[in-house]
Coordinates of C-alpha atoms in Angstrom, one line a residue:
M1 CA 11.0 34.4 42.5
T2 CA 9.4 35.4 45.9
V3 CA 9.8 33.9 49.3
G4 CA 7.7 31.2 49.8
E5 CA 7.1 30.3 46.1
E6 CA 7.7 27.0 45.1
K7 CA 9.0 26.3 41.4
Q8 CA 7.4 23.5 39.7
I9 CA 9.4 21.5 37.5
V10 CA 7.9 19.5 35.0
V11 CA 9.8 16.1 33.6
R12 CA 8.7 14.9 30.8
P13 CA 9.4 11.2 30.1
G14 CA 12.1 10.4 27.6
L15 CA 11.6 8.1 24.6
A16 CA 12.7 5.0 26.3
E17 CA 10.2 5.4 29.3
R18 CA 7.3 6.1 26.7
M19 CA 8.4 3.2 24.7
V20 CA 8.3 1.1 27.8
D21 CA 5.1 2.6 28.7
V22 CA 3.3 1.9 25.2
T23 CA 4.8 -1.5 25.5
R24 CA 3.4 -2.4 29.0
R25 CA -0.2 -1.1 28.0
F26 CA 0.0 -3.5 24.8
F27 CA 0.9 -6.4 26.8
D28 CA -2.1 -5.5 28.9
S29 CA -4.4 -5.0 26.4
D30 CA -7.4 -7.1 25.1
L31 CA -5.6 -7.9 21.8
W32 CA -2.7 -9.6 23.2
Y33 CA -4.8 -11.7 25.6
S34 CA -7.1 -12.7 22.6
F35 CA -3.9 -13.5 21.0
T36 CA -2.1 -15.7 23.6
R37 CA -5.2 -17.4 24.2
S38 CA -5.2 -18.9 20.5
P39 CA -2.7 -21.7 19.5
V40 CA -3.9 -21.5 16.2
I41 CA -3.2 -17.9 16.0
I42 CA 0.1 -18.0 17.4
V43 CA 1.1 -21.0 14.8
S44 CA -0.3 -18.6 12.1
A45 CA 2.1 -15.6 13.3
F46 CA 5.0 -17.8 13.7
V47 CA 4.4 -19.0 10.1
T48 CA 3.6 -15.4 8.8
L49 CA 7.0 -14.3 10.3
L50 CA 8.9 -17.4 9.3
F51 CA 8.0 -16.5 5.6
V52 CA 8.6 -12.8 6.0
G53 CA 12.0 -13.2 8.1
S54 CA 12.9 -15.7 5.3
A55 CA 12.0 -13.5 2.5
V56 CA 14.0 -10.3 4.1
F57 CA 17.1 -12.2 5.2
A58 CA 17.0 -14.2 1.8
P59 CA 20.9 -14.0 1.2
L60 CA 21.6 -15.7 4.3
V61 CA 18.8 -18.3 4.6
A62 CA 19.2 -19.7 1.3
P63 CA 21.6 -22.3 0.7
N64 CA 21.5 -21.1 -3.1
D65 CA 21.5 -18.0 -5.0
P66 CA 19.1 -18.6 -8.0
F67 CA 20.0 -15.2 -9.2
D68 CA 23.8 -16.1 -9.5
L69 CA 24.3 -17.6 -13.0
A70 CA 28.0 -18.7 -12.0
S71 CA 26.2 -21.2 -9.5
I72 CA 24.1 -22.9 -11.5
D73 CA 24.6 -25.8 -13.5
L74 CA 21.8 -27.2 -16.0
L75 CA 23.4 -30.8 -15.2
D76 CA 21.9 -30.0 -11.7
S77 CA 18.6 -30.1 -13.2
F78 CA 15.4 -32.5 -12.2
I79 CA 17.3 -33.5 -9.4
P80 CA 14.6 -35.0 -7.0
P81 CA 14.2 -34.1 -3.6
I82 CA 16.9 -35.6 -0.8
W83 CA 14.8 -38.5 0.5
Q84 CA 14.5 -39.9 -3.1
D85 CA 16.9 -42.1 -5.0
G86 CA 19.2 -39.8 -7.0
G87 CA 18.6 -36.8 -4.4
D88 CA 21.2 -34.6 -3.9
S89 CA 22.4 -32.7 -0.3
R90 CA 22.8 -29.5 -1.6
F91 CA 19.0 -29.5 -3.0
L92 CA 17.1 -30.2 0.0
L93 CA 13.7 -30.2 -2.2
G94 CA 15.2 -31.1 -5.4
T95 CA 15.9 -28.8 -8.6
D96 CA 14.0 -27.0 -11.3
D97 CA 14.6 -27.2 -15.2
Q98 CA 17.5 -24.9 -15.0
G99 CA 19.1 -26.3 -11.8
R100 CA 18.3 -24.0 -9.4
G101 CA 17.3 -25.6 -6.1
I102 CA 14.0 -25.4 -5.2
F103 CA 14.0 -24.8 -1.6
S104 CA 15.8 -21.7 -2.5
T105 CA 13.7 -20.6 -5.1
I106 CA 11.1 -20.8 -2.8
I107 CA 12.7 -18.4 -0.1
Y108 CA 13.7 -16.0 -3.0
G109 CA 10.2 -16.5 -4.5
S110 CA 8.6 -15.4 -1.4
R111 CA 10.3 -12.6 -1.6
I112 CA 9.3 -11.3 -4.7
S113 CA 5.2 -12.4 -3.8
L114 CA 5.4 -10.9 -0.2
G115 CA 7.3 -7.6 -2.0
V116 CA 4.4 -7.4 -4.2
G117 CA 1.9 -7.9 -1.7
F118 CA 2.8 -5.4 0.6
A119 CA 3.5 -2.9 -2.1
S120 CA 0.2 -3.3 -3.6
V121 CA -1.5 -3.4 -0.7
L122 CA 0.1 -0.3 0.6
F123 CA -0.5 1.6 -2.6
A124 CA -4.4 0.6 -2.3
M125 CA -4.6 1.5 0.9
V126 CA -3.1 4.9 0.7
L127 CA -5.7 5.5 -2.8
G128 CA -8.4 4.1 -0.9
I129 CA -8.1 6.0 2.4
S130 CA -7.6 9.2 0.5
L131 CA -10.8 9.0 -1.8
G132 CA -12.8 7.4 1.1
L133 CA -11.8 10.9 3.2
I134 CA -12.4 13.0 0.2
S135 CA -15.7 11.1 -0.5
G136 CA -17.3 11.1 3.0
Y137 CA -16.0 14.5 4.4
F138 CA -16.9 16.7 1.4
G139 CA -19.9 14.4 0.1
G140 CA -22.3 15.9 -2.8
A141 CA -21.0 15.8 -6.4
V142 CA -17.4 14.8 -5.2
D143 CA -19.0 11.8 -3.2
A144 CA -21.3 10.6 -6.4
V145 CA -18.5 10.3 -8.8
I146 CA -15.9 8.4 -6.3
M147 CA -18.6 6.0 -5.4
R148 CA -20.2 5.8 -8.8
A149 CA -16.8 4.7 -10.3
A150 CA -16.4 2.3 -7.0
D151 CA -19.6 0.6 -7.9
V152 CA -18.4 0.3 -11.7
Q153 CA -15.4 -1.3 -10.8
L154 CA -17.0 -3.9 -8.2
T155 CA -18.8 -5.4 -11.2
F156 CA -15.6 -6.9 -12.6
P157 CA -13.2 -9.4 -10.7
A158 CA -10.2 -8.3 -9.3
I159 CA -8.0 -10.3 -11.5
L160 CA -9.8 -9.1 -14.5
I161 CA -9.0 -5.5 -13.5
A162 CA -5.3 -6.6 -12.7
L163 CA -5.0 -8.8 -16.0
L164 CA -6.4 -5.5 -18.2
I165 CA -4.0 -2.9 -16.5
D166 CA -0.9 -5.5 -17.0
G167 CA -2.3 -5.8 -20.8
L168 CA -2.5 -1.8 -21.0
A169 CA 0.7 -1.4 -19.7
R170 CA 2.5 -4.1 -21.8
A171 CA 0.9 -2.5 -24.9
V172 CA 1.7 0.9 -24.0
L173 CA 5.8 0.8 -22.9
P174 CA 8.3 -0.4 -25.1
R175 CA 9.4 -4.4 -25.0
D176 CA 12.8 -3.5 -23.5
F177 CA 10.9 -2.1 -20.6
H178 CA 9.1 -4.9 -19.7
S179 CA 11.7 -6.9 -17.7
E180 CA 12.9 -3.7 -15.9
V181 CA 9.4 -2.5 -15.0
W182 CA 7.5 -5.6 -14.1
F183 CA 7.2 -4.8 -10.2
Y184 CA 5.6 -1.3 -10.6
V185 CA 3.4 -2.7 -13.3
L186 CA 2.1 -5.4 -10.6
V187 CA 2.0 -3.1 -8.0
L188 CA -0.3 -1.0 -10.0
A189 CA -2.2 -3.3 -11.4
I190 CA -3.0 -4.9 -8.0
G191 CA -3.5 -2.0 -6.3
L192 CA -6.0 -0.6 -8.4
S193 CA -8.1 -3.9 -7.8
F194 CA -8.2 -3.5 -4.3
W195 CA -8.6 0.2 -3.2
V196 CA -12.4 0.3 -3.6
Q197 CA -12.8 -1.8 -0.1
Y198 CA -10.9 1.0 1.7
A199 CA -12.8 3.7 0.1
R200 CA -16.0 2.5 0.9
T201 CA -14.9 1.9 4.4
V202 CA -13.2 4.9 5.1
R203 CA -16.1 6.9 3.4
G204 CA -18.9 5.4 6.1
S205 CA -16.8 6.3 9.1
A206 CA -16.0 9.9 7.9
M207 CA -19.5 10.8 7.0
V208 CA -20.5 9.7 10.7
E209 CA -17.5 11.5 11.8
R210 CA -17.9 14.8 10.0
N211 CA -21.3 15.5 12.1
K212 CA -19.6 14.9 15.6
E213 CA -19.4 18.0 17.6
Y214 CA -15.4 18.0 17.6
V215 CA -15.2 18.0 14.0
Q216 CA -17.3 20.9 13.8
A217 CA -15.3 22.8 16.6
A218 CA -12.4 22.1 14.5
R219 CA -14.1 23.7 11.2
V220 CA -15.1 26.9 13.8
I221 CA -11.6 27.6 14.7
G222 CA -10.4 27.4 11.3
I223 CA -8.3 24.1 11.0
P224 CA -7.8 23.3 7.3
P225 CA -10.1 20.2 5.8
V226 CA -7.1 18.3 5.4
L227 CA -5.9 18.4 9.0
I228 CA -9.4 17.5 10.0
M229 CA -9.5 14.7 7.9
L230 CA -5.9 13.7 8.9
R231 CA -5.9 14.2 12.7
H232 CA -9.7 13.6 13.8
V233 CA -11.6 11.2 11.0
L234 CA -8.6 8.9 10.0
P235 CA -7.7 7.7 13.7
N236 CA -11.2 6.6 13.8
V237 CA -11.4 4.3 10.7
M238 CA -7.8 2.5 10.9
G239 CA -8.9 -0.8 13.1
P240 CA -11.3 -1.8 9.9
V241 CA -8.5 -0.5 7.6
L242 CA -5.8 -2.8 9.2
V243 CA -8.3 -5.6 9.2
I244 CA -8.8 -5.3 5.4
A245 CA -5.3 -4.8 4.8
T246 CA -4.2 -8.1 6.3
I247 CA -6.6 -9.7 4.1
N248 CA -5.8 -8.3 1.1
L249 CA -2.5 -9.0 1.4
A250 CA -3.1 -12.7 1.0
I251 CA -5.5 -11.8 -1.8
A252 CA -2.6 -9.7 -3.3
V253 CA 0.0 -12.7 -3.0
I254 CA -2.5 -14.9 -4.8
T255 CA -3.5 -12.5 -7.8
E256 CA 0.3 -12.2 -8.4
A257 CA 0.7 -15.9 -8.3
T258 CA -2.4 -16.3 -10.7
L259 CA -0.8 -13.7 -13.1
S260 CA 2.6 -14.9 -13.2
F261 CA 1.1 -18.7 -13.6
L262 CA -1.0 -17.1 -16.7
G263 CA 2.6 -15.5 -17.9
V264 CA 1.7 -11.7 -17.4
G265 CA 3.3 -11.3 -14.1
V266 CA 6.6 -11.9 -12.9
P267 CA 9.4 -12.9 -15.9
L268 CA 10.4 -16.6 -15.7
T269 CA 13.7 -15.4 -15.0
S270 CA 12.7 -14.2 -11.5
P271 CA 11.6 -17.2 -9.5
S272 CA 8.2 -15.7 -7.6
L273 CA 5.7 -18.5 -6.3
G274 CA 3.7 -18.0 -9.6
T275 CA 6.4 -18.5 -11.8
L276 CA 7.7 -21.8 -9.9
I277 CA 4.2 -23.3 -10.2
R278 CA 3.7 -22.5 -14.0
V279 CA 7.2 -23.6 -14.5
G280 CA 6.7 -26.9 -12.8
N281 CA 3.3 -27.4 -14.4
D282 CA 4.8 -28.0 -17.2
F283 CA 7.1 -31.3 -15.9
L284 CA 4.1 -32.4 -13.4
F285 CA 2.9 -35.4 -15.3
S286 CA 6.8 -36.3 -16.4
G287 CA 7.6 -37.1 -12.9
E288 CA 9.1 -34.2 -11.9
W289 CA 6.6 -33.3 -9.4
W290 CA 8.3 -31.7 -6.9
I291 CA 9.0 -28.6 -8.8
T292 CA 5.5 -27.5 -8.8
I293 CA 4.1 -29.1 -5.4
F294 CA 6.6 -27.4 -3.2
P295 CA 6.1 -24.1 -4.3
G296 CA 2.2 -24.3 -4.7
L297 CA 2.2 -25.9 -0.9
A298 CA 4.2 -23.1 0.4
L299 CA 2.0 -20.8 -1.2
A300 CA -0.9 -22.6 0.3
V301 CA 0.5 -22.3 3.8
L302 CA 1.9 -18.7 3.6
V303 CA -1.9 -17.6 2.1
L304 CA -3.6 -19.7 5.1
A305 CA -1.7 -18.1 7.8
V306 CA -2.2 -14.6 6.8
N307 CA -5.9 -15.2 6.3
L308 CA -6.2 -16.7 9.8
L309 CA -4.4 -13.4 11.3
G310 CA -6.8 -11.3 9.5
D311 CA -10.0 -13.2 10.7
W312 CA -8.3 -13.2 14.2
L313 CA -7.6 -9.5 13.9
R314 CA -11.2 -8.5 13.0
D315 CA -12.9 -10.6 15.8
A316 CA -10.2 -9.1 18.0
L317 CA -10.5 -5.4 16.8
N318 CA -14.7 -6.0 17.2
P319 CA -16.1 -4.9 20.5
K320 CA -19.3 -6.8 19.7
L321 CA -17.6 -10.0 19.5
R322 CA -15.4 -9.8 22.7

């Protein structure tokens, strides 16, 4: 280093500084401003976080464990809610036909319903985004085959496709494995019902992006098509994909509840919201209304909150609606 030369030292920000910068930019963004200006969305987000938090920390939140057979007593069955005659302080919302507390089963049931919903939406996202990128980027015969398969699937209701896949799985798999693989069967059945929306959305954006100059420049310098799709095309379609995923989460929870209510979803020994409604429906007209009313109300509140968040996210990420 000669005299008079100045050594330039580049100081790169650390992880903590970058996180602070990202957080600051988020709170200064239009998305956060739109969120704080809508009381309905704030309440919806709070309700959604309440359900998710209760589901994640169910063993700590729930007063009783419906999976612990040692703590369940059949003599505690059909206890009404605490504010009615015959209520028990141990069971805030009463008990079901097996002596399980309704409040605890709702918490654990939300855990199962949300777990199936999140897993099926994630599976549908991965499958739909992959097929959409391939279809939109390559086009030609590949695009025709994928889109014709999507068109055929759109002619059938999602619940019918889920019933078909679940029925095939039950017919192929041995009966002894049904109680062990029901979660994966439900995720597969519900996820295969929703991939088309992601594929069609991503395909349209990929067809637009593939003809732009930066994508053509990436091709010229020899970047593989997989990296081009992941680095350049995929980030431009994540906004609509997140909106679809939020709305599909509510639909996936309803689909799981419907399948469980029909007896082809979660086993009766595992308390999901759908199985609770199904069990309570048998006792609805005999006076034990709380067994089905409270789980049904919890399902409706959860789905409404998630749907409101999805509608808000769609409007907030659309610059034409600002």
